[in-house]
Structures are given as C-alpha cells and as structure tokens.
PDB file of C-alpha atoms in Angstrom:
ATOM      1  CA  UNK A 110      46.439  77.274  34.614  1.00 60.00           C
ATOM      2  CA  UNK A 111      47.994  77.400  31.454  1.00 69.00           C
ATOM      3  CA  UNK A 112      46.485  77.313  28.066  1.00 61.00           C
ATOM      4  CA  UNK A 113      47.138  74.141  27.394  1.00 62.00           C
ATOM      5  CA  UNK A 114      45.968  72.470  30.826  1.00 60.00           C
ATOM      6  CA  UNK A 115      42.526  74.696  30.774  1.00 56.00           C
ATOM      7  CA  UNK A 116      42.002  72.071  26.929  1.00 61.00           C
ATOM      8  CA  UNK A 117      43.055  69.512  28.328  1.00 54.00           C
ATOM      9  CA  UNK A 118      40.379  69.567  30.939  1.00 65.00           C
ATOM     10  CA  UNK A 119      37.916  71.397  28.174  1.00 59.00           C
ATOM     11  CA  UNK A 120      38.238  67.825  26.746  1.00 56.00           C
ATOM     12  CA  UNK A 121      37.792  65.526  29.831  1.00 67.00           C
ATOM     13  CA  UNK A 122      35.285  67.294  30.557  1.00 68.00           C
ATOM     14  CA  UNK A 123      33.272  66.751  27.489  1.00 56.00           C
ATOM     15  CA  UNK A 124      34.197  63.466  27.440  1.00 56.00           C
ATOM     16  CA  UNK A 125      32.685  62.627  31.086  1.00 63.00           C
ATOM     17  CA  UNK A 126      29.277  64.814  29.693  1.00 61.00           C
ATOM     18  CA  UNK A 127      28.916  62.445  27.174  1.00 52.00           C
ATOM     19  CA  UNK A 128      29.918  59.434  27.851  1.00 60.00           C
ATOM     20  CA  UNK A 129      27.210  60.124  31.738  1.00 61.00           C
ATOM     21  CA  UNK A 130      25.204  61.532  28.870  1.00 57.00           C
ATOM     22  CA  UNK A 131      25.122  57.797  26.714  1.00 51.00           C
ATOM     23  CA  UNK A 132      24.928  55.814  29.849  1.00 50.00           C
ATOM     24  CA  UNK A 133      21.661  57.040  30.530  1.00 57.00           C
ATOM     25  CA  UNK A 134      20.104  57.077  27.522  1.00 56.00           C
ATOM     26  CA  UNK A 135      20.852  53.528  26.975  1.00 55.00           C
ATOM     27  CA  UNK A 136      20.278  52.659  30.732  1.00 55.00           C
ATOM     28  CA  UNK A 137      16.645  54.763  29.671  1.00 56.00           C
ATOM     29  CA  UNK A 138      16.497  52.388  26.825  1.00 58.00           C
ATOM     30  CA  UNK A 139      16.649  48.852  28.046  1.00 58.00           C
ATOM     31  CA  UNK A 140      14.355  50.229  30.675  1.00 60.00           C
ATOM     32  CA  UNK A 141      12.467  50.774  28.110  1.00 54.00           C
ATOM     33  CA  UNK A 142      12.573  47.644  25.571  1.00 67.00           C
ATOM     34  CA  UNK A 143      12.510  45.938  28.787  1.00 66.00           C
ATOM     35  CA  UNK A 144       9.141  47.424  29.666  1.00 55.00           C
ATOM     36  CA  UNK A 145       7.825  47.162  25.718  1.00 61.00           C
ATOM     37  CA  UNK A 146       8.703  42.982  26.019  1.00 65.00           C
ATOM     38  CA  UNK A 147       7.454  42.982  29.248  1.00 63.00           C
ATOM     39  CA  UNK A 148       3.932  44.498  28.144  1.00 61.00           C
ATOM     40  CA  UNK A 149       3.947  42.311  24.758  1.00 60.00           C
ATOM     41  CA  UNK A 150       4.485  38.903  27.229  1.00 65.00           C
ATOM     42  CA  UNK A 151       1.423  39.933  28.776  1.00 69.00           C
ATOM     43  CA  UNK A 152      -0.868  40.998  26.311  1.00 64.00           C
ATOM     44  CA  UNK A 153       0.360  37.750  24.505  1.00 56.00           C
ATOM     45  CA  UNK A 154      -0.886  35.743  27.656  1.00 71.00           C
ATOM     46  CA  UNK A 155      -3.646  36.777  28.598  1.00 70.00           C
ATOM     47  CA  UNK A 156      -4.508  36.675  23.975  1.00 68.00           C
ATOM     48  CA  UNK A 157      -3.244  33.474  22.874  1.00 74.00           C
ATOM     49  CA  UNK A 158      -5.292  35.155  19.885  1.00 73.00           C
ATOM     50  CA  UNK A 159      -3.012  37.836  19.087  1.00 66.00           C
ATOM     51  CA  UNK A 160       0.002  35.427  19.752  1.00 67.00           C
ATOM     52  CA  UNK A 161      -1.527  32.456  17.479  1.00 73.00           C
ATOM     53  CA  UNK A 162      -2.124  35.241  15.045  1.00 74.00           C
ATOM     54  CA  UNK A 163       1.755  36.628  15.409  1.00 72.00           C
ATOM     55  CA  UNK A 164       2.395  33.245  14.984  1.00 70.00           C
ATOM     56  CA  UNK A 165       1.326  32.693  11.332  1.00 77.00           C
ATOM     57  CA  UNK A 166       2.501  35.873  10.356  1.00 76.00           C
ATOM     58  CA  UNK A 167       6.134  35.133  11.238  1.00 69.00           C
ATOM     59  CA  UNK A 168       6.032  31.287  10.353  1.00 70.00           C
ATOM     60  CA  UNK A 169       3.787  32.610   6.730  1.00 71.00           C
ATOM     61  CA  UNK A 170       6.405  35.361   6.161  1.00 67.00           C
ATOM     62  CA  UNK A 171       9.360  32.545   7.228  1.00 67.00           C
ATOM     63  CA  UNK A 172       7.836  30.064   4.497  1.00 63.00           C
ATOM     64  CA  UNK A 173       7.538  32.741   1.886  1.00 71.00           C
ATOM     65  CA  UNK A 174      11.356  33.760   2.197  1.00 66.00           C
ATOM     66  CA  UNK A 175      12.285  30.029   1.891  1.00 61.00           C
ATOM     67  CA  UNK A 176      10.331  29.000  -1.223  1.00 65.00           C
ATOM     68  CA  UNK A 177      11.828  32.372  -2.380  1.00 70.00           C
ATOM     69  CA  UNK A 178      14.984  31.209  -1.651  1.00 72.00           C
ATOM     70  CA  UNK A 179      14.201  27.504  -3.045  1.00 68.00           C
ATOM     71  CA  UNK A 180      11.577  27.862  -5.819  1.00 73.00           C
ATOM     72  CA  UNK A 181       8.967  25.084  -4.940  1.00 73.00           C
ATOM     73  CA  UNK A 182       5.894  25.669  -2.392  1.00 72.00           C
ATOM     74  CA  UNK A 183       7.722  24.843   1.727  1.00 69.00           C
ATOM     75  CA  UNK A 184       4.326  21.946   2.980  1.00 70.00           C
ATOM     76  CA  UNK A 185       6.312  20.232   6.477  1.00 72.00           C
ATOM     77  CA  UNK A 186       3.050  18.778   6.860  1.00 73.00           C
ATOM     78  CA  UNK A 187       3.173  16.613   3.253  1.00 76.00           C
ATOM     79  CA  UNK A 188       4.074  13.382   4.847  1.00 75.00           C
ATOM     80  CA  UNK A 189       1.983  13.133   7.305  1.00 76.00           C
ATOM     81  CA  UNK A 190      -0.889  12.803   4.613  1.00 81.00           C
ATOM     82  CA  UNK A 191       0.521  10.191   2.927  1.00 85.00           C
ATOM     83  CA  UNK A 192      -0.762   6.474   3.138  1.00 91.00           C
ATOM     84  CA  UNK A 193       3.123   4.440   4.456  1.00 93.00           C
ATOM     85  CA  UNK A 194       4.997   2.715   6.991  1.00 94.00           C
ATOM     86  CA  UNK A 195       7.717   1.593   7.980  1.00 94.00           C
ATOM     87  CA  UNK A 196       7.650  -1.972   6.609  1.00 95.00           C
ATOM     88  CA  UNK A 197      10.221  -2.710  10.074  1.00 94.00           C
ATOM     89  CA  UNK A 198       7.808  -2.234  12.193  1.00 96.00           C
ATOM     90  CA  UNK A 199       4.969  -4.173  11.209  1.00 97.00           C
ATOM     91  CA  UNK A 200       4.246  -7.704  12.954  1.00 97.00           C
ATOM     92  CA  UNK A 201       6.739 -10.351  10.893  1.00 97.00           C
ATOM     93  CA  UNK A 202       3.350 -11.414   9.933  1.00 97.00           C
ATOM     94  CA  UNK A 203       2.160  -8.599   8.131  1.00 98.00           C
ATOM     95  CA  UNK A 204       5.113  -7.653   6.921  1.00 97.00           C
ATOM     96  CA  UNK A 205       5.500 -10.667   5.108  1.00 97.00           C
ATOM     97  CA  UNK A 206       2.678 -10.702   3.479  1.00 97.00           C
ATOM     98  CA  UNK A 207       3.635  -6.185   2.613  1.00 98.00           C
ATOM     99  CA  UNK A 208       6.776  -7.477   1.030  1.00 97.00           C
ATOM    100  CA  UNK A 209       5.261 -10.031  -0.587  1.00 97.00           C
ATOM    101  CA  UNK A 210       2.789  -7.625  -2.000  1.00 97.00           C
ATOM    102  CA  UNK A 211       4.924  -5.536  -3.422  1.00 97.00           C
ATOM    103  CA  UNK A 212       7.027  -8.223  -5.247  1.00 96.00           C
ATOM    104  CA  UNK A 213       3.773  -8.919  -6.818  1.00 96.00           C
ATOM    105  CA  UNK A 214       2.044  -6.204  -7.762  1.00 96.00           C
ATOM    106  CA  UNK A 215       5.350  -3.855  -8.169  1.00 96.00           C
ATOM    107  CA  UNK A 216       3.908  -1.658  -5.552  1.00 96.00           C
ATOM    108  CA  UNK A 217       6.092  -0.002  -3.208  1.00 97.00           C
ATOM    109  CA  UNK A 218       5.917  -1.546   0.753  1.00 97.00           C
ATOM    110  CA  UNK A 219       5.937   1.459   2.306  1.00 97.00           C
ATOM    111  CA  UNK A 220       2.862   2.105   1.171  1.00 96.00           C
ATOM    112  CA  UNK A 221       1.780  -1.125   1.058  1.00 97.00           C
ATOM    113  CA  UNK A 222       2.536  -1.670   4.957  1.00 97.00           C
ATOM    114  CA  UNK A 223      -0.036   0.956   5.873  1.00 97.00           C
ATOM    115  CA  UNK A 224      -2.459  -0.683   3.854  1.00 97.00           C
ATOM    116  CA  UNK A 225      -1.693  -4.281   5.423  1.00 98.00           C
ATOM    117  CA  UNK A 226      -2.080  -2.496   9.022  1.00 97.00           C
ATOM    118  CA  UNK A 227      -5.803  -0.886   8.112  1.00 97.00           C
ATOM    119  CA  UNK A 228      -6.505  -4.299   6.299  1.00 98.00           C
ATOM    120  CA  UNK A 229      -5.689  -7.022   9.661  1.00 98.00           C
ATOM    121  CA  UNK A 230      -6.508  -3.988  12.664  1.00 97.00           C
ATOM    122  CA  UNK A 231     -10.419  -3.580  10.396  1.00 97.00           C
ATOM    123  CA  UNK A 232     -10.258  -6.913   9.733  1.00 96.00           C
ATOM    124  CA  UNK A 233     -10.018  -8.323  13.814  1.00 95.00           C
ATOM    125  CA  UNK A 234     -12.697  -5.577  14.263  1.00 95.00           C
ATOM    126  CA  UNK A 235     -15.767  -6.927  11.297  1.00 94.00           C
ATOM    127  CA  UNK A 236     -14.186 -10.535  11.924  1.00 94.00           C
ATOM    128  CA  UNK A 237     -13.013 -10.605   8.460  1.00 97.00           C
ATOM    129  CA  UNK A 238      -9.435 -12.594   7.219  1.00 97.00           C
ATOM    130  CA  UNK A 239      -7.180  -9.394   6.650  1.00 98.00           C
ATOM    131  CA  UNK A 240      -5.732 -11.719   3.592  1.00 98.00           C
ATOM    132  CA  UNK A 241      -9.001 -11.931   2.102  1.00 98.00           C
ATOM    133  CA  UNK A 242     -10.137  -8.380   2.065  1.00 98.00           C
ATOM    134  CA  UNK A 243      -5.610  -7.392   0.643  1.00 98.00           C
ATOM    135  CA  UNK A 244      -6.912 -10.582  -2.002  1.00 98.00           C
ATOM    136  CA  UNK A 245      -9.923  -8.614  -2.807  1.00 98.00           C
ATOM    137  CA  UNK A 246      -7.882  -4.994  -3.236  1.00 97.00           C
ATOM    138  CA  UNK A 247      -5.231  -6.905  -5.427  1.00 97.00           C
ATOM    139  CA  UNK A 248      -7.811  -8.318  -7.573  1.00 96.00           C
ATOM    140  CA  UNK A 249     -10.108  -5.444  -7.578  1.00 96.00           C
ATOM    141  CA  UNK A 250      -7.253  -2.904  -8.307  1.00 96.00           C
ATOM    142  CA  UNK A 251      -3.810  -3.922  -8.302  1.00 96.00           C
ATOM    143  CA  UNK A 252      -3.009  -1.902  -5.362  1.00 97.00           C
ATOM    144  CA  UNK A 253      -4.124   0.895  -7.332  1.00 97.00           C
ATOM    145  CA  UNK A 254      -5.724   3.873  -5.293  1.00 96.00           C
ATOM    146  CA  UNK A 255      -6.671   5.858  -8.073  1.00 96.00           C
ATOM    147  CA  UNK A 256      -8.241   2.931 -10.457  1.00 96.00           C
ATOM    148  CA  UNK A 257     -11.845   3.640 -12.477  1.00 95.00           C
ATOM    149  CA  UNK A 258     -14.296   1.728 -13.793  1.00 91.00           C
ATOM    150  CA  UNK A 259     -16.012   1.865 -16.691  1.00 90.00           C
ATOM    151  CA  UNK A 260     -19.144   2.208 -14.734  1.00 89.00           C
ATOM    152  CA  UNK A 261     -17.949   4.311 -11.888  1.00 91.00           C
ATOM    153  CA  UNK A 262     -16.447   2.076  -9.642  1.00 94.00           C
ATOM    154  CA  UNK A 263     -13.527   3.611  -7.639  1.00 96.00           C
ATOM    155  CA  UNK A 264     -10.654   3.628  -5.735  1.00 96.00           C
ATOM    156  CA  UNK A 265      -8.968   0.356  -4.229  1.00 97.00           C
ATOM    157  CA  UNK A 266     -11.675  -1.424  -3.711  1.00 97.00           C
ATOM    158  CA  UNK A 267     -13.692   0.024  -6.625  1.00 96.00           C
ATOM    159  CA  UNK A 268     -16.770   1.245  -5.127  1.00 95.00           C
ATOM    160  CA  UNK A 269     -19.359   2.059  -6.496  1.00 94.00           C
ATOM    161  CA  UNK A 270     -19.067   5.570  -5.709  1.00 93.00           C
ATOM    162  CA  UNK A 271     -22.745   7.083  -6.955  1.00 92.00           C
ATOM    163  CA  UNK A 272     -23.884   4.297  -4.749  1.00 92.00           C
ATOM    164  CA  UNK A 273     -22.620   4.619  -1.775  1.00 94.00           C
ATOM    165  CA  UNK A 274     -22.291   8.256  -1.374  1.00 93.00           C
ATOM    166  CA  UNK A 275     -23.537   7.728   1.985  1.00 94.00           C
ATOM    167  CA  UNK A 276     -20.881   5.537   3.262  1.00 95.00           C
ATOM    168  CA  UNK A 277     -18.691   8.141   2.425  1.00 95.00           C
ATOM    169  CA  UNK A 278     -20.375  11.258   4.168  1.00 93.00           C
ATOM    170  CA  UNK A 279     -18.694   9.984   7.341  1.00 91.00           C
ATOM    171  CA  UNK A 280     -15.327  10.586   5.788  1.00 94.00           C
ATOM    172  CA  UNK A 281     -15.889  14.444   4.049  1.00 94.00           C
ATOM    173  CA  UNK A 282     -18.193  12.740   1.900  1.00 95.00           C
ATOM    174  CA  UNK A 283     -17.580  11.349  -2.078  1.00 94.00           C
ATOM    175  CA  UNK A 284     -13.440  12.197  -2.883  1.00 95.00           C
ATOM    176  CA  UNK A 285     -12.623   9.791  -0.280  1.00 95.00           C
ATOM    177  CA  UNK A 286     -13.113   7.039  -2.374  1.00 96.00           C
ATOM    178  CA  UNK A 287      -9.804   7.906  -4.172  1.00 96.00           C
ATOM    179  CA  UNK A 288      -8.552   7.829  -0.741  1.00 96.00           C
ATOM    180  CA  UNK A 289      -7.100   4.565   0.321  1.00 96.00           C
ATOM    181  CA  UNK A 290      -7.358   3.936   3.941  1.00 96.00           C
ATOM    182  CA  UNK A 291     -11.305   5.351   2.998  1.00 96.00           C
ATOM    183  CA  UNK A 292     -11.912   3.690  -0.122  1.00 97.00           C
ATOM    184  CA  UNK A 293     -10.905   0.173   2.516  1.00 97.00           C
ATOM    185  CA  UNK A 294     -12.828   1.327   5.381  1.00 97.00           C
ATOM    186  CA  UNK A 295     -16.186   1.332   2.562  1.00 97.00           C
ATOM    187  CA  UNK A 296     -15.767  -1.694   1.201  1.00 97.00           C
ATOM    188  CA  UNK A 297     -14.820  -3.454   4.113  1.00 97.00           C
ATOM    189  CA  UNK A 298     -18.991  -2.459   5.107  1.00 96.00           C
ATOM    190  CA  UNK A 299     -19.794  -3.203   1.462  1.00 96.00           C
ATOM    191  CA  UNK A 300     -18.120  -6.415   1.581  1.00 97.00           C
ATOM    192  CA  UNK A 301     -19.852  -6.906   5.268  1.00 97.00           C
ATOM    193  CA  UNK A 302     -23.724  -6.502   3.960  1.00 96.00           C
ATOM    194  CA  UNK A 303     -22.996  -8.804   0.637  1.00 96.00           C
ATOM    195  CA  UNK A 304     -21.988 -11.629   3.106  1.00 97.00           C
ATOM    196  CA  UNK A 305     -24.407 -11.336   5.564  1.00 96.00           C
ATOM    197  CA  UNK A 306     -26.967 -11.507   2.980  1.00 96.00           C
ATOM    198  CA  UNK A 307     -25.458 -14.556   1.317  1.00 96.00           C
ATOM    199  CA  UNK A 308     -24.590 -16.601   4.258  1.00 96.00           C
ATOM    200  CA  UNK A 309     -21.439 -17.339   2.923  1.00 96.00           C
ATOM    201  CA  UNK A 310     -18.074 -16.459   1.542  1.00 96.00           C
ATOM    202  CA  UNK A 311     -18.369 -16.966  -2.027  1.00 96.00           C
ATOM    203  CA  UNK A 312     -21.606 -16.281  -1.882  1.00 96.00           C
ATOM    204  CA  UNK A 313     -21.136 -12.639  -0.963  1.00 97.00           C
ATOM    205  CA  UNK A 314     -18.012 -12.417  -3.257  1.00 97.00           C
ATOM    206  CA  UNK A 315     -20.790 -12.361  -6.135  1.00 96.00           C
ATOM    207  CA  UNK A 316     -22.662 -10.025  -4.483  1.00 95.00           C
ATOM    208  CA  UNK A 317     -19.990  -8.085  -3.696  1.00 95.00           C
ATOM    209  CA  UNK A 318     -19.172  -8.268  -8.032  1.00 92.00           C
ATOM    210  CA  UNK A 319     -22.676  -8.226  -9.506  1.00 88.00           C
ATOM    211  CA  UNK A 320     -23.270 -11.902  -9.960  1.00 91.00           C
ATOM    212  CA  UNK A 321     -25.514 -13.051  -7.480  1.00 88.00           C
ATOM    213  CA  UNK A 322     -28.165 -13.814  -9.829  1.00 89.00           C
ATOM    214  CA  UNK A 323     -26.135 -14.505 -12.749  1.00 91.00           C
ATOM    215  CA  UNK A 324     -24.859 -18.237 -13.465  1.00 90.00           C
ATOM    216  CA  UNK A 325     -21.267 -17.524 -14.049  1.00 92.00           C
ATOM    217  CA  UNK A 326     -19.140 -14.566 -12.063  1.00 93.00           C
ATOM    218  CA  UNK A 327     -16.233 -14.466 -14.535  1.00 92.00           C
ATOM    219  CA  UNK A 328     -13.984 -16.385 -12.731  1.00 95.00           C
ATOM    220  CA  UNK A 329     -13.749 -13.417  -9.642  1.00 95.00           C
ATOM    221  CA  UNK A 330     -15.204 -15.825  -7.237  1.00 96.00           C
ATOM    222  CA  UNK A 331     -12.612 -18.621  -7.501  1.00 96.00           C
ATOM    223  CA  UNK A 332      -9.373 -15.583  -8.159  1.00 95.00           C
ATOM    224  CA  UNK A 333     -10.490 -13.942  -4.955  1.00 97.00           C
ATOM    225  CA  UNK A 334     -10.038 -17.335  -2.888  1.00 96.00           C
ATOM    226  CA  UNK A 335      -7.167 -17.744  -5.152  1.00 95.00           C
ATOM    227  CA  UNK A 336      -5.288 -15.025  -4.350  1.00 96.00           C
ATOM    228  CA  UNK A 337      -6.337 -15.576  -0.505  1.00 97.00           C
ATOM    229  CA  UNK A 338      -5.177 -19.031   0.177  1.00 95.00           C
ATOM    230  CA  UNK A 339      -1.837 -17.719  -1.258  1.00 96.00           C
ATOM    231  CA  UNK A 340      -1.643 -14.475   1.075  1.00 96.00           C
ATOM    232  CA  UNK A 341      -2.153 -16.344   4.138  1.00 96.00           C
ATOM    233  CA  UNK A 342       0.413 -19.939   2.804  1.00 95.00           C
ATOM    234  CA  UNK A 343       2.401 -15.847   2.758  1.00 96.00           C
ATOM    235  CA  UNK A 344       0.773 -14.891   6.772  1.00 96.00           C
ATOM    236  CA  UNK A 345       2.077 -18.915   8.088  1.00 95.00           C
ATOM    237  CA  UNK A 346       5.683 -18.132   7.007  1.00 95.00           C
ATOM    238  CA  UNK A 347       5.799 -20.099   3.946  1.00 94.00           C
ATOM    239  CA  UNK A 348       7.814 -19.804   0.374  1.00 93.00           C
ATOM    240  CA  UNK A 349       5.036 -18.654  -1.894  1.00 93.00           C
ATOM    241  CA  UNK A 350       5.639 -18.232  -5.896  1.00 93.00           C
ATOM    242  CA  UNK A 351       5.519 -14.945  -7.422  1.00 89.00           C
ATOM    243  CA  UNK A 352       2.834 -15.907  -9.845  1.00 71.00           C
ATOM    244  CA  UNK A 353       1.488 -13.062 -12.664  1.00 46.00           C
ATOM    245  CA  UNK A 354      -1.138 -10.149 -11.650  1.00 46.00           C
ATOM    246  CA  UNK A 355      -4.348 -12.570 -11.292  1.00 46.00           C
ATOM    247  CA  UNK A 356      -7.509 -10.044 -13.330  1.00 47.00           C
ATOM    248  CA  UNK A 357     -10.750 -10.332 -14.052  1.00 43.00           C
ATOM    249  CA  UNK A 358     -11.876 -11.512 -17.614  1.00 40.00           C
ATOM    250  CA  UNK A 359     -14.028  -8.653 -19.552  1.00 36.00           C
ATOM    251  CA  UNK A 360     -16.707 -11.220 -19.929  1.00 38.00           C
ATOM    252  CA  UNK A 361     -17.039 -10.518 -16.189  1.00 40.00           C
ATOM    253  CA  UNK A 362     -19.864  -8.669 -14.562  1.00 43.00           C
ATOM    254  CA  UNK A 363     -19.910  -4.964 -13.204  1.00 43.00           C
ATOM    255  CA  UNK A 364     -20.306  -5.561  -9.416  1.00 45.00           C
ATOM    256  CA  UNK A 365     -22.638  -2.940  -6.966  1.00 46.00           C
ATOM    257  CA  UNK A 366     -19.409  -2.604  -5.176  1.00 51.00           C
ATOM    258  CA  UNK A 367     -17.088  -1.787  -7.287  1.00 45.00           C
ATOM    259  CA  UNK A 368     -15.031  -3.151 -10.843  1.00 37.00           C
ATOM    260  CA  UNK A 369     -11.871  -4.487 -11.722  1.00 34.00           C
ATOM    261  CA  UNK A 370      -9.049  -2.840 -12.926  1.00 35.00           C
ATOM    262  CA  UNK A 371     -10.100   0.005 -16.054  1.00 32.00           C
ATOM    263  CA  UNK A 372      -8.361  -1.906 -18.375  1.00 32.00           C
ATOM    264  CA  UNK A 373     -10.929  -5.186 -17.922  1.00 33.00           C
ATOM    265  CA  UNK A 374     -13.718  -2.994 -17.430  1.00 36.00           C
ATOM    266  CA  UNK A 375     -13.595  -0.728 -20.120  1.00 30.00           C
ATOM    267  CA  UNK A 376     -15.177  -2.772 -22.926  1.00 30.00           C
ATOM    268  CA  UNK A 377     -18.648  -2.439 -24.339  1.00 30.00           C
ATOM    269  CA  UNK A 378     -19.818  -5.218 -22.643  1.00 32.00           C
ATOM    270  CA  UNK A 379     -18.403  -4.392 -19.406  1.00 33.00           C
ATOM    271  CA  UNK A 380     -20.141  -0.673 -20.196  1.00 31.00           C
ATOM    272  CA  UNK A 381     -23.366  -1.723 -20.997  1.00 32.00           C
ATOM    273  CA  UNK A 382     -24.333  -3.175 -17.249  1.00 35.00           C
ATOM    274  CA  UNK A 383     -25.269  -0.416 -15.952  1.00 35.00           C
ATOM    275  CA  UNK A 384     -28.453  -0.230 -15.476  1.00 30.00           C
ATOM    276  CA  UNK A 385     -28.047  -3.920 -13.729  1.00 31.00           C
ATOM    277  CA  UNK A 386     -25.591  -2.713 -11.611  1.00 34.00           C
ATOM    278  CA  UNK A 387     -28.229   0.128 -10.275  1.00 29.00           C
ATOM    279  CA  UNK A 388     -31.002  -2.621  -9.752  1.00 32.00           C
ATOM    280  CA  UNK A 389     -28.727  -5.199  -8.160  1.00 41.00           C
ATOM    281  CA  UNK A 390     -27.215  -2.851  -5.808  1.00 41.00           C
ATOM    282  CA  UNK A 391     -30.811  -1.468  -4.673  1.00 37.00           C
ATOM    283  CA  UNK A 392     -31.022  -3.992  -1.555  1.00 43.00           C
ATOM    284  CA  UNK A 393     -27.948  -2.945  -0.584  1.00 45.00           C
TER     285      UNK A 393
END
C-alpha cells in the first residue's frame, strides 16, 4: 500500500471511530435524558405539592418577564373581581331596566346589569320587588358603590356599617360594605327587618331612613316609591322619560341602615343626627 493509501485509510478509520463514538455518546445521552424525564414525571405524579410549587414558580417567572416587558403588573384574574356583566345576556325585562338606569344615572350598563340581575335574584328569594331594591339604591347613592354619608352610612344601599357589622361577617368583614353585591345583600336584609317591623313597605322605608318616630321623613318614602313605580313601568316594556336624578332633601333624617349621597348628608343638620341613628338602630 502506498503512503497516500495509508493516509486515506487512516482518515477513514478516524472518521468512523469519531462517528461511532458520537453516536454512542448521543444514544447514551438521550437515554439519560429519557430516564431523567421519566423520573421527574413519576416524582411529580406522586407529589402533587411539588408539581404545584413548580407550576407556581414557572408562572411567577413568566409573569415577572411579562411585567418587565410591558412595564405594568399583570393580573389575568382581575376581570373576575369586576361587578359587571353583558346586558345583552339579561332577560328582556332586566335588560330594559339596566339600560334605562344606565342612561338616567350616567353609569355604565355593564355594572348595572350585574346589580339588576342580583336584585332580581335576591328579590325572588326574599319576596321583595326587585325594582323596589333598585329604587332604593338609586335614591340612596345614585349607584355609587363608594358613597359615604356624614353619619357613616356606606355603599350602594348606604348601610350603617358600624351598626350592622355582624351582617358583614359572612362576607369577610366590614370592608365588604364597598363591594356592591355584598352591600346590596346586607341592605336588603336590613330592609326586610324594617318592613317586618313596620308591617308595610312605606312604613319599612321610614324605618330604613330613620324617620319612623318622626312626623316627616323629608320626602324619602315618596321619592323611593316614585322611582319604584317608574322602574316597574320600564320593566313592563313601557317608554318612560328620563327625569333628573332624585335626591334627598338635606333636612331628611339620618338612617339606621343607610344615608343619602354624600352631598346631601354632609351638612351640619345631618351630622348632628348621630345619637338618633344609634337610638333607632338598637331595635334592629
């Protein structure tokens, strides 16, 4: 064999050895990787806590990367906390009420839709007309879930949170006063107690506003009942013109359950009614 032939043969042998070695190493590496994956899979199956911890770490890392990329916190579940729904998903009667209230009180139809649906649902359970519940919210807070009066009435139905603290325990505590649905449910419970005590809706409204023992309720009952009548017409499919939002007189007495919007209760005459509020609520 010539010298050149020996060189060619040596190169071929070298290449063959390298190729075989690479294939053997690769095969062994894949086998090791496969065993590692199988071991991890078995471990995660046997230990769900480890799997959950791993998923949380991975999700946290991905979210941190996304926050760094877009420059703001990421919270995919945020929409689940929102008190809102599509008004088009409501029954025709409820949708009509939601759109009418939205136009009159200049509040988005989506959160109003959720409140209307809740009012109808709880109204069915408590045998109270849902349009009465909505009328009270309208007169009390103009559908402002963060409203607070000078005497401490809070939220949509202006419940006296400090007086009815125990009613919020099932909702996680007194901060639930500012959760629209929780405030609605507690307010309806207080309204039920007031109506049962008075024996009539009108009398119950006087208790609700804290005027049961007074000669004048500042026009509160009349305003609620008037809005109630309008909403019943809207629910029945009638065309009802929009009126200016009804507000309570600044002379209206304070209430054990609620207070009017902040603008009508932040007055010297209203602020001086704290002792009367405490007195009227002791029987509820």
